[in-house]
C-alpha positions as a printed Julia matrix, in Angstrom:
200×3 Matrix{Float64}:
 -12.53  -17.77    8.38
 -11.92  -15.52    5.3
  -9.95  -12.41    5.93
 -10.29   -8.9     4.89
  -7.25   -6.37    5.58
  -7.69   -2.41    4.71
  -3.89   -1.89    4.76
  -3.86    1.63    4.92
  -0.6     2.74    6.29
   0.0     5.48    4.15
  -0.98    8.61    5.69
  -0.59   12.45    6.21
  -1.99   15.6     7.4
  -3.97   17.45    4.65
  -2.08   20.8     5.33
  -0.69   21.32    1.92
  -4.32   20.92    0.03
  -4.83   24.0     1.52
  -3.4    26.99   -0.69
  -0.71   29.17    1.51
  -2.2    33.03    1.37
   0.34   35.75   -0.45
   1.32   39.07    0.65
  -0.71   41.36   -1.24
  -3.84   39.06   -2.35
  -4.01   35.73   -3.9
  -2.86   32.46   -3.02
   0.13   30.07   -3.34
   0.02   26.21   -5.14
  -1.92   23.92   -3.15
  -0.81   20.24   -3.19
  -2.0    16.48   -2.68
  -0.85   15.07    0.72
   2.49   13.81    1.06
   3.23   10.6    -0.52
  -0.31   10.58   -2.43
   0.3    12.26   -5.65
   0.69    9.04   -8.73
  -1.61    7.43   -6.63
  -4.08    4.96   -8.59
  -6.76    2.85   -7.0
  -6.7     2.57   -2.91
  -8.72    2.91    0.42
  -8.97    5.66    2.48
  -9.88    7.38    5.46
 -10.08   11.41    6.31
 -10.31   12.15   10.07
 -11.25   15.9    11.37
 -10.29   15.93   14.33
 -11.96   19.63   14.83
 -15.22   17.62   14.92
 -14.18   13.82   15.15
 -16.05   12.9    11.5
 -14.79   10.43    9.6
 -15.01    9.61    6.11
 -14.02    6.44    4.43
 -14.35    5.28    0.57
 -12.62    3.52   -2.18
 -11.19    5.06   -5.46
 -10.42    3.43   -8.64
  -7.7     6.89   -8.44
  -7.11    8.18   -5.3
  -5.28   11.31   -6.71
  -7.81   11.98   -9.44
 -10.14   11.71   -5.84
  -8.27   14.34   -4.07
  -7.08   16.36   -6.5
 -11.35   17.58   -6.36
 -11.53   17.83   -3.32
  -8.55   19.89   -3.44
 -10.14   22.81   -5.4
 -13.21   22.11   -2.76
 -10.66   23.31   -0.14
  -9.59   26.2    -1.98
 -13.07   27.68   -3.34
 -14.67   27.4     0.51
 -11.7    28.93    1.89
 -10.23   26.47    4.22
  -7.25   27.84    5.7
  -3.74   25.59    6.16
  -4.17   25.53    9.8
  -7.8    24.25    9.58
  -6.46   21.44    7.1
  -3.91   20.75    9.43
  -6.17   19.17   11.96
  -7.77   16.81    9.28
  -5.64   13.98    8.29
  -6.0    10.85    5.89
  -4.82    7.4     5.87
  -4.61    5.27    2.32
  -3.24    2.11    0.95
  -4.44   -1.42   -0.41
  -6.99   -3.83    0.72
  -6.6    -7.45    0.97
  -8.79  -10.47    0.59
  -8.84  -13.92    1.66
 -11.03  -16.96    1.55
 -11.14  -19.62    4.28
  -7.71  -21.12    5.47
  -6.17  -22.54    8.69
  -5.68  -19.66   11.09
  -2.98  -17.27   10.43
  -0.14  -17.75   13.5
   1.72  -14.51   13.95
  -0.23  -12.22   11.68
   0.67   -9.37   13.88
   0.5    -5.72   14.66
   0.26   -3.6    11.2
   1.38   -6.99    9.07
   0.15   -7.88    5.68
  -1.95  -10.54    4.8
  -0.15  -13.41    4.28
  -1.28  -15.04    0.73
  -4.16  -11.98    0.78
  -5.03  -11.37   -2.71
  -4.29   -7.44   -3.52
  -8.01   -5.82   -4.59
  -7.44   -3.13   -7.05
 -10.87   -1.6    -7.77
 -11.79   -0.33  -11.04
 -15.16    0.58  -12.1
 -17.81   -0.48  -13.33
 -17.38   -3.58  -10.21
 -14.96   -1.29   -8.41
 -15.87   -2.31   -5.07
 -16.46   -6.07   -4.75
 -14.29   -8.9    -4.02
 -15.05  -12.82   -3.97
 -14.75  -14.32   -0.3
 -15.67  -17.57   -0.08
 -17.74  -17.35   -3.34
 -19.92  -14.19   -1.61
 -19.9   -10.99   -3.19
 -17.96   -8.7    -0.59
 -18.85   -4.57   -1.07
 -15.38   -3.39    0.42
 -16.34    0.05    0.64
 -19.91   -0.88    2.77
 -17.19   -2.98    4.99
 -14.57    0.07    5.11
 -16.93    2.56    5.93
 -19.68    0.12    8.48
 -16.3    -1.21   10.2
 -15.17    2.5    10.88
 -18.67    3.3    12.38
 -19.26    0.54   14.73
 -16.36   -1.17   15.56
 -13.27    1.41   15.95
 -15.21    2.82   19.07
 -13.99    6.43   18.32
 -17.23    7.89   18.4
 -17.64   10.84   16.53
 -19.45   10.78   13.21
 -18.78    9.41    9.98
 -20.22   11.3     7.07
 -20.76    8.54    4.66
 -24.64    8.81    3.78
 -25.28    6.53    1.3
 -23.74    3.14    2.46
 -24.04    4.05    6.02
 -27.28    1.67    6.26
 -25.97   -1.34    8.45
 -24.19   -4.53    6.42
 -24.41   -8.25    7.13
 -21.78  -10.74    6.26
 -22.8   -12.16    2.98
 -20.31  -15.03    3.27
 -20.33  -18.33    4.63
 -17.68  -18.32    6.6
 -17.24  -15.33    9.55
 -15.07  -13.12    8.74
 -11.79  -12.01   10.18
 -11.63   -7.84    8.84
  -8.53   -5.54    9.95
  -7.8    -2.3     9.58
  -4.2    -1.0     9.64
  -3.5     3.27    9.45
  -0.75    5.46    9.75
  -0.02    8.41   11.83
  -2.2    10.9     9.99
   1.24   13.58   10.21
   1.73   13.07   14.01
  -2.06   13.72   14.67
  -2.34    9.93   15.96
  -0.3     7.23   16.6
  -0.18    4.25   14.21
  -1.88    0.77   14.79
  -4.83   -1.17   13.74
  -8.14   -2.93   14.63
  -9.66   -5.69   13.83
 -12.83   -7.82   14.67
 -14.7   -10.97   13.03
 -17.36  -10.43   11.16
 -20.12  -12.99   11.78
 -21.9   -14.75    9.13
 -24.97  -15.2     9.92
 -24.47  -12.84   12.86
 -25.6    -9.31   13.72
 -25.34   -6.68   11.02
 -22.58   -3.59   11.73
């Protein structure tokens, strides 16, 4: 089987990217979450946990990424309490081809002899597995919507159509997050991928 790992176990609260208010009118700095600012190319996930919506995506600069969404936050108003409640998860993602199972590739672990992805545009989002063209980010964000089983929503429009395994080989494909801040705990999931099989 090839191997896919979304090693995301980087991860905060957005609280800060939401500007403090100041006595007397105005507001204080807003800043990236902790740990993401210097940040180039990386997966991630936002959770709301006000509404249970997910969004997932692939940057080739994750703090170019959020530093837009941080002046989002601040021209709609979003308050630091509100932010509070939404946290992200980030890191690398890993590729494989084909090899003899993996004995003891356990809880949270990196992919042994996983070959580090590091998108950049214009083919930001593909890797080679098994000499198929894999679209990470349609596997990030199909994987959070079907197989996590967290319900909820997740806000992803355009690639949200369902994705078949392109390869010929199934697929193992794991996703490892952090805490979010305290707002989960952290762990993964992980499921094979069929080739040939139904799409997710």
């Amino acid at each position: 089987m090839g191997y896919v790992h979304f090693n995301l176990v980087n991860s905060a609260t957005c609280t800060a990217m939401a500007p403090p208010p100041l006595m007397g009118g105005g507001f204080g700095a807003a800043s990236l979450p902790p740990g993401m600012a210097g940040w180039g190319a990386g997966s991630y996930i936002i959770v709301n946990t006000n509404t249970n919506n997910r969004y997932a995506g692939i940057s080739g600069n994750l703090t170019n990424r959020f530093n837009t969404r941080m002046a989002v936050v601040t021209e709609m108003g979003f308050a630091p309490a509100t932010m509070a409640m939404i946290g992200v998860c980030w890191g690398h993602t890993f590729v494989r081809n084909t090899a003899p199972a993996l004995a003891g590739w356990g809880a949270g672990a990196a992919l042994p002899g996983g070959t580090l992805v590091q998108p950049a545009p214009p083919a930001a989002f593909a890797a080679l597995i098994d000499g198929a063209a894999v679209h990470l980010e349609h596997l990030l964000i199909r994987f959070c919507a079907t197989q996590l089983g967290a319900g909820g929503t997740v806000s992803n429009n355009v690639l949200m159509a369902p994705y078949a395994n392109p390869a010929p080989n199934n697929i193992i494909v794991r996703l490892s997050y952090g805490a979010m801040g305290g707002l989960f705990n952290a762990g993964w999931q992980q499921a094979v991928w069929v080739a040939g099989g139904p799409a997710w």
